[in-house]
mmCIF file of C-alpha atoms in Angstrom:
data_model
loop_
_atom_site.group_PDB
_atom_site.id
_atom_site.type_symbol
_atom_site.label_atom_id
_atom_site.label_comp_id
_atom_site.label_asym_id
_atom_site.label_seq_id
_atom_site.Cartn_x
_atom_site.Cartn_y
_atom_site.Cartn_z
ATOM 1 C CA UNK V 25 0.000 0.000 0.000
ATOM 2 C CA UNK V 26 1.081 3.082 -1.218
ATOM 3 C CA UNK V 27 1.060 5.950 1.257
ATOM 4 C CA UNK V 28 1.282 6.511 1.993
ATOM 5 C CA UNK V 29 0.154 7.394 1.655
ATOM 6 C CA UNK V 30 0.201 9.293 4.317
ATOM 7 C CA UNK V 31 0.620 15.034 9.208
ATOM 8 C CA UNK V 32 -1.842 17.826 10.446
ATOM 9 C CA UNK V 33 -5.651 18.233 9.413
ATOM 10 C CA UNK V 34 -7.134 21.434 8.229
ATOM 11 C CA UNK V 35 -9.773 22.816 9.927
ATOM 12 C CA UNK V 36 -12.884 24.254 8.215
ATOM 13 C CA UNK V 37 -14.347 27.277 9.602
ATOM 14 C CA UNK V 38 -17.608 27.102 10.178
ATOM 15 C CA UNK V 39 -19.977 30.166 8.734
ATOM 16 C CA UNK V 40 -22.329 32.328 10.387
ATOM 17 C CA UNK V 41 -25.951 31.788 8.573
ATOM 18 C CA UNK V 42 -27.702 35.407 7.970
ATOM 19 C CA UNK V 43 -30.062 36.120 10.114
ATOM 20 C CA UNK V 44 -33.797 35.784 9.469
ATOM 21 C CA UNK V 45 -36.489 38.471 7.626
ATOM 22 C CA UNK V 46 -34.085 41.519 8.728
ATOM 23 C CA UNK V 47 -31.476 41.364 5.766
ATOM 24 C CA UNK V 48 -29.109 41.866 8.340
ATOM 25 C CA UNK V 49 -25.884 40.207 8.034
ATOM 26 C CA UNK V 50 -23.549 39.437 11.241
ATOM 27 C CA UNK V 51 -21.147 42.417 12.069
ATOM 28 C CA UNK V 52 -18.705 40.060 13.536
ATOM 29 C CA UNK V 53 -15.098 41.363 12.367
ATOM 30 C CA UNK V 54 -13.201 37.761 11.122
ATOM 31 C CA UNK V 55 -10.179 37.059 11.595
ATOM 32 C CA UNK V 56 -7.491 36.338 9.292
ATOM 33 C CA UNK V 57 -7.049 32.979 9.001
ATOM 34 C CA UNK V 58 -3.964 31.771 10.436
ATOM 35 C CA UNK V 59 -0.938 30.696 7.626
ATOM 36 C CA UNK V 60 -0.777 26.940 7.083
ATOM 37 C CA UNK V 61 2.218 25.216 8.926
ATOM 38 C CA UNK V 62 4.567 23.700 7.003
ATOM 39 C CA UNK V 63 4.110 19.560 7.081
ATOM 40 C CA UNK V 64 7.620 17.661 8.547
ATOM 41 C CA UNK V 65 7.801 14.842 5.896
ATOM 42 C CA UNK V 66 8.887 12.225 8.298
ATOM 43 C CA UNK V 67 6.113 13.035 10.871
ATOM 44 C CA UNK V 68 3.908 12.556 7.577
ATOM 45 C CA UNK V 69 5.356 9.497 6.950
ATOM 46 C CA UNK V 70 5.155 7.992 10.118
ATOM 47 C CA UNK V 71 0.940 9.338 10.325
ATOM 48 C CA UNK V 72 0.283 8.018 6.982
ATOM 49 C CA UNK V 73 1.179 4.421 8.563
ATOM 50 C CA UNK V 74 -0.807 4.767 11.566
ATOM 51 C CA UNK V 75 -3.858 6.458 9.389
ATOM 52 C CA UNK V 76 -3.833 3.134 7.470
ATOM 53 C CA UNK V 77 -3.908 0.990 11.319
ATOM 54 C CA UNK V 78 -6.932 3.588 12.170
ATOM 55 C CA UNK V 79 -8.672 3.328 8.863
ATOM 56 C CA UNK V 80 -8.374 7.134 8.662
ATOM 57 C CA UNK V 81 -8.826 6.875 4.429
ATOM 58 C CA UNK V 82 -9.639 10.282 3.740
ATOM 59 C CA UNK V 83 -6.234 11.572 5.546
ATOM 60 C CA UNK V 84 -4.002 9.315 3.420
ATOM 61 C CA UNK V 85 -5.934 10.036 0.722
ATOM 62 C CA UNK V 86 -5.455 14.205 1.628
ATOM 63 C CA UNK V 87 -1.893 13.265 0.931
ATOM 64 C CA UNK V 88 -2.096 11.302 -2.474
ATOM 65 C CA UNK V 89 -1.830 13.672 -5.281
ATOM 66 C CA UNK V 90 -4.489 13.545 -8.007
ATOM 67 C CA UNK V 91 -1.568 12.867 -10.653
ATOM 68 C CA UNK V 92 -0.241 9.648 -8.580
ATOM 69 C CA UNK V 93 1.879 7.781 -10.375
ATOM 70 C CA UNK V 94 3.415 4.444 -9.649
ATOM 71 C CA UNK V 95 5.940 2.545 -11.701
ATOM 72 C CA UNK V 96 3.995 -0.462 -12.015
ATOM 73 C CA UNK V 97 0.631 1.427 -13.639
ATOM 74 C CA UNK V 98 -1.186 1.952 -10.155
ATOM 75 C CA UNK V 99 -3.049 5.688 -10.248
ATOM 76 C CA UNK V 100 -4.225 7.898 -7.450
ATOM 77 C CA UNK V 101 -7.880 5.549 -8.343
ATOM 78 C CA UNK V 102 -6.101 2.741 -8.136
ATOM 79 C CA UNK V 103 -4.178 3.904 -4.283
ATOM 80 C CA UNK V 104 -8.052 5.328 -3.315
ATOM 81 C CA UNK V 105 -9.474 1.936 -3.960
ATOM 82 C CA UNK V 106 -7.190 -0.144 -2.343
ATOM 83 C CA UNK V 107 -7.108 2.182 0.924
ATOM 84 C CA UNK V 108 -11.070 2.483 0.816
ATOM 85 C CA UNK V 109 -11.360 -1.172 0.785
ATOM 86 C CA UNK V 110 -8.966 -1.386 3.643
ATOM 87 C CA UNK V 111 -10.818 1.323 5.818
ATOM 88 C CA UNK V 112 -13.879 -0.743 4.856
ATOM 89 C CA UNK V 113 -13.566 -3.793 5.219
ATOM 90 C CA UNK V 114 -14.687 -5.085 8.794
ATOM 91 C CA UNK V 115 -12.093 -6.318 11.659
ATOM 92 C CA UNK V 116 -8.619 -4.625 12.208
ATOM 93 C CA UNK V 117 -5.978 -3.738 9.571
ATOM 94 C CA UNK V 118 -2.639 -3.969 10.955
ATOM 95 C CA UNK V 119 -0.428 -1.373 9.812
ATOM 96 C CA UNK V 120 3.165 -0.652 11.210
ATOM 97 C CA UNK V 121 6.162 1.676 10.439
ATOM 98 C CA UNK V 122 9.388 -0.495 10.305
ATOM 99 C CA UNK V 123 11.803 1.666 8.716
ATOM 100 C CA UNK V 124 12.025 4.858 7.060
ATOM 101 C CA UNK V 125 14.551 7.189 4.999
ATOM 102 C CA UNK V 126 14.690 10.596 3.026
ATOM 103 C CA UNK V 127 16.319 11.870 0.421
ATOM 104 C CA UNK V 128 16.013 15.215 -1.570
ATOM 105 C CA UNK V 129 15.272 15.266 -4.865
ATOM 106 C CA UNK V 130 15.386 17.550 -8.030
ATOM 107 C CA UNK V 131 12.443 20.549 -7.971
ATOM 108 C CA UNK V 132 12.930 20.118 -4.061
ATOM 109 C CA UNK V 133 11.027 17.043 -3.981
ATOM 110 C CA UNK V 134 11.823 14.302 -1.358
ATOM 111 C CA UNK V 135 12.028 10.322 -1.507
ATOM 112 C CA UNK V 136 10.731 8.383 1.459
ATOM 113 C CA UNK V 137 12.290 4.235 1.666
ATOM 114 C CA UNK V 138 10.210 2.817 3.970
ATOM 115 C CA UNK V 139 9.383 -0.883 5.032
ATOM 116 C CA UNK V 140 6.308 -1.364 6.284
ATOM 117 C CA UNK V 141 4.347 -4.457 8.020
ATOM 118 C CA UNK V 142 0.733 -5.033 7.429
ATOM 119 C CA UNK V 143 -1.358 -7.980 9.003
ATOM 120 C CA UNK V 144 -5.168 -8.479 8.174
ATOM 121 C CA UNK V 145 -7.525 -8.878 10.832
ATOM 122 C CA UNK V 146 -5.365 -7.128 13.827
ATOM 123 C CA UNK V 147 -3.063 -4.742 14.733
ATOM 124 C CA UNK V 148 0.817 -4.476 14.664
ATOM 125 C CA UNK V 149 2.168 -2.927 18.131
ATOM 126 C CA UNK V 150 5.275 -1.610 18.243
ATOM 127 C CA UNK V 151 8.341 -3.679 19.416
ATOM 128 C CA UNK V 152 5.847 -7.173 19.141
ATOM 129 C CA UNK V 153 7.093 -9.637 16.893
ATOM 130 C CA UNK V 154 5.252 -9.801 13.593
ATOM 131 C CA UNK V 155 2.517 -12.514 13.248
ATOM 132 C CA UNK V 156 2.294 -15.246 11.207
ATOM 133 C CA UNK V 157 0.512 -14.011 7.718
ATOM 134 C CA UNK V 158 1.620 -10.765 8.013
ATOM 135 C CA UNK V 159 4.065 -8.874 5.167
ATOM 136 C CA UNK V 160 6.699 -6.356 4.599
ATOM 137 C CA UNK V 161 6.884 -4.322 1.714
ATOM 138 C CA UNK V 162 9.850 -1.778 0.869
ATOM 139 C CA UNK V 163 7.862 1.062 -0.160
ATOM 140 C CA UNK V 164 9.374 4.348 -1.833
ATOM 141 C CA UNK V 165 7.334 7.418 -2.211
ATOM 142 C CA UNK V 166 7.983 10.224 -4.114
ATOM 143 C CA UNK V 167 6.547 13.443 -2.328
ATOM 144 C CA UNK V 168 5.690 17.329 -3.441
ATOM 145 C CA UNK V 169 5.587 20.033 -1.740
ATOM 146 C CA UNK V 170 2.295 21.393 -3.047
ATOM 147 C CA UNK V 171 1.430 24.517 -0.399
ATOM 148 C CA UNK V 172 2.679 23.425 3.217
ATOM 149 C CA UNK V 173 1.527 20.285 2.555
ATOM 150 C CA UNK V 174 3.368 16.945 1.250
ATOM 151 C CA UNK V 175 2.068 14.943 -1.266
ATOM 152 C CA UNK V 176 2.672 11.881 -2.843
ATOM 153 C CA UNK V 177 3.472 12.337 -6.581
ATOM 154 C CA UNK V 178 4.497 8.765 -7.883
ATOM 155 C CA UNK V 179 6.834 5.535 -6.052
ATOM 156 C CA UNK V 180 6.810 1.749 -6.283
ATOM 157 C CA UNK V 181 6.408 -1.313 -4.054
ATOM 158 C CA UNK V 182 7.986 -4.427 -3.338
ATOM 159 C CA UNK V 183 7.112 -7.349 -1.414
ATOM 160 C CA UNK V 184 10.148 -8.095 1.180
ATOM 161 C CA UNK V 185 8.629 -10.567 3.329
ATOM 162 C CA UNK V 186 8.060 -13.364 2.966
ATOM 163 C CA UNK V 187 9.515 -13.175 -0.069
ATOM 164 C CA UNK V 188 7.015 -13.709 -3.068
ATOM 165 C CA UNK V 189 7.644 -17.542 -4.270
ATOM 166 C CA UNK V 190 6.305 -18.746 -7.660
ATOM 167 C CA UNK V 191 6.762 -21.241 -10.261
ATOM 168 C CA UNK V 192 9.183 -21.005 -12.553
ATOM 169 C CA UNK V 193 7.452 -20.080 -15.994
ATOM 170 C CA UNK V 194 7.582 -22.263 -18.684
ATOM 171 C CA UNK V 195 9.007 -21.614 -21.872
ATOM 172 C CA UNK V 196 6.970 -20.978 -24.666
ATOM 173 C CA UNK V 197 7.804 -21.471 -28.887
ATOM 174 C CA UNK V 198 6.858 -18.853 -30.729
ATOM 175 C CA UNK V 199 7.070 -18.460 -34.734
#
């Protein structure tokens, strides 16, 4: 899972409604609204993970550009989907940060290497050992600063452990 999707929520102001038969509108002086803070990538990182554990979709999502792009063909759809179905889905989604590195990029754009353990139906505490079914995947992220706020821009995935075991494919003729 790509997140990674995934630190700080905006708030939405709530309006005033006008006030009945008069025409009269509020007099209340507003305030300038406050500048947004700027978003410390590895905080984000680690939040995304923990958004996934929580099933907190629309926060990773908040941090999945529109453009997504990952190596292998997935799409910011594609990332929306698979998170959705995860916040969805009944019983726990385990979800937990193993490891995690930046580096800058070109167009000040920053590279996050993490590893990260899921396990389906419960969730991964820190420091416990990892249960039986659950997987690692080396995950790199390519994030944006778009605003104050991060988000992810394109990456890839790969499944550490256990590693991914298959048959070896068969040769084919071809004319």
């Amino acid at each position: 899972m790509l997140c990674a999707l995934l630190a700080g929520s905006a708030c939405q102001r709530e309006e005033s409604p006008p006030r009945g038969g008069t025409g009269e509108t509020s007099q209340r002086a507003e305030a300038p609204a406050a500048p947004e803070r700027d978003e410390d990538l590895a905080t984000l990182v680690a939040s995304l993970v923990d958004s996934i554990q929580a099933k907190q979709s629309s926060y990773v999502l908040d941090h999945v550009s529109a453009q997504f792009k990952e190596d292998g063909g997935l799409d910011y759809y594609d990332v929306r989907a698979l998170v959705e179905k995860y916040a969805l889905a009944p019983g726990a989604v385990g979800a937990r940060l193993e490891s995690s590195a930046l580096t800058p990029e070109a167009e000040g754009r920053q590279r996050a290497v993490t590893q990260v353990a899921f396990a389906s139906g419960q969730r991964l505490a820190k420091g416990e050992p990892l249960p039986a079914g659950a997987v690692v995947y080396r995950i790199e992220v390519v994030f944006a600063k778009i605003g104050a706020k991060w988000q992810a821009v394109g990456g890839r995935y790969k499944r550490e452990l256990p590693p991914v075991t298959s048959p070896p494919t068969l040769s084919m003729n071809t004319r």
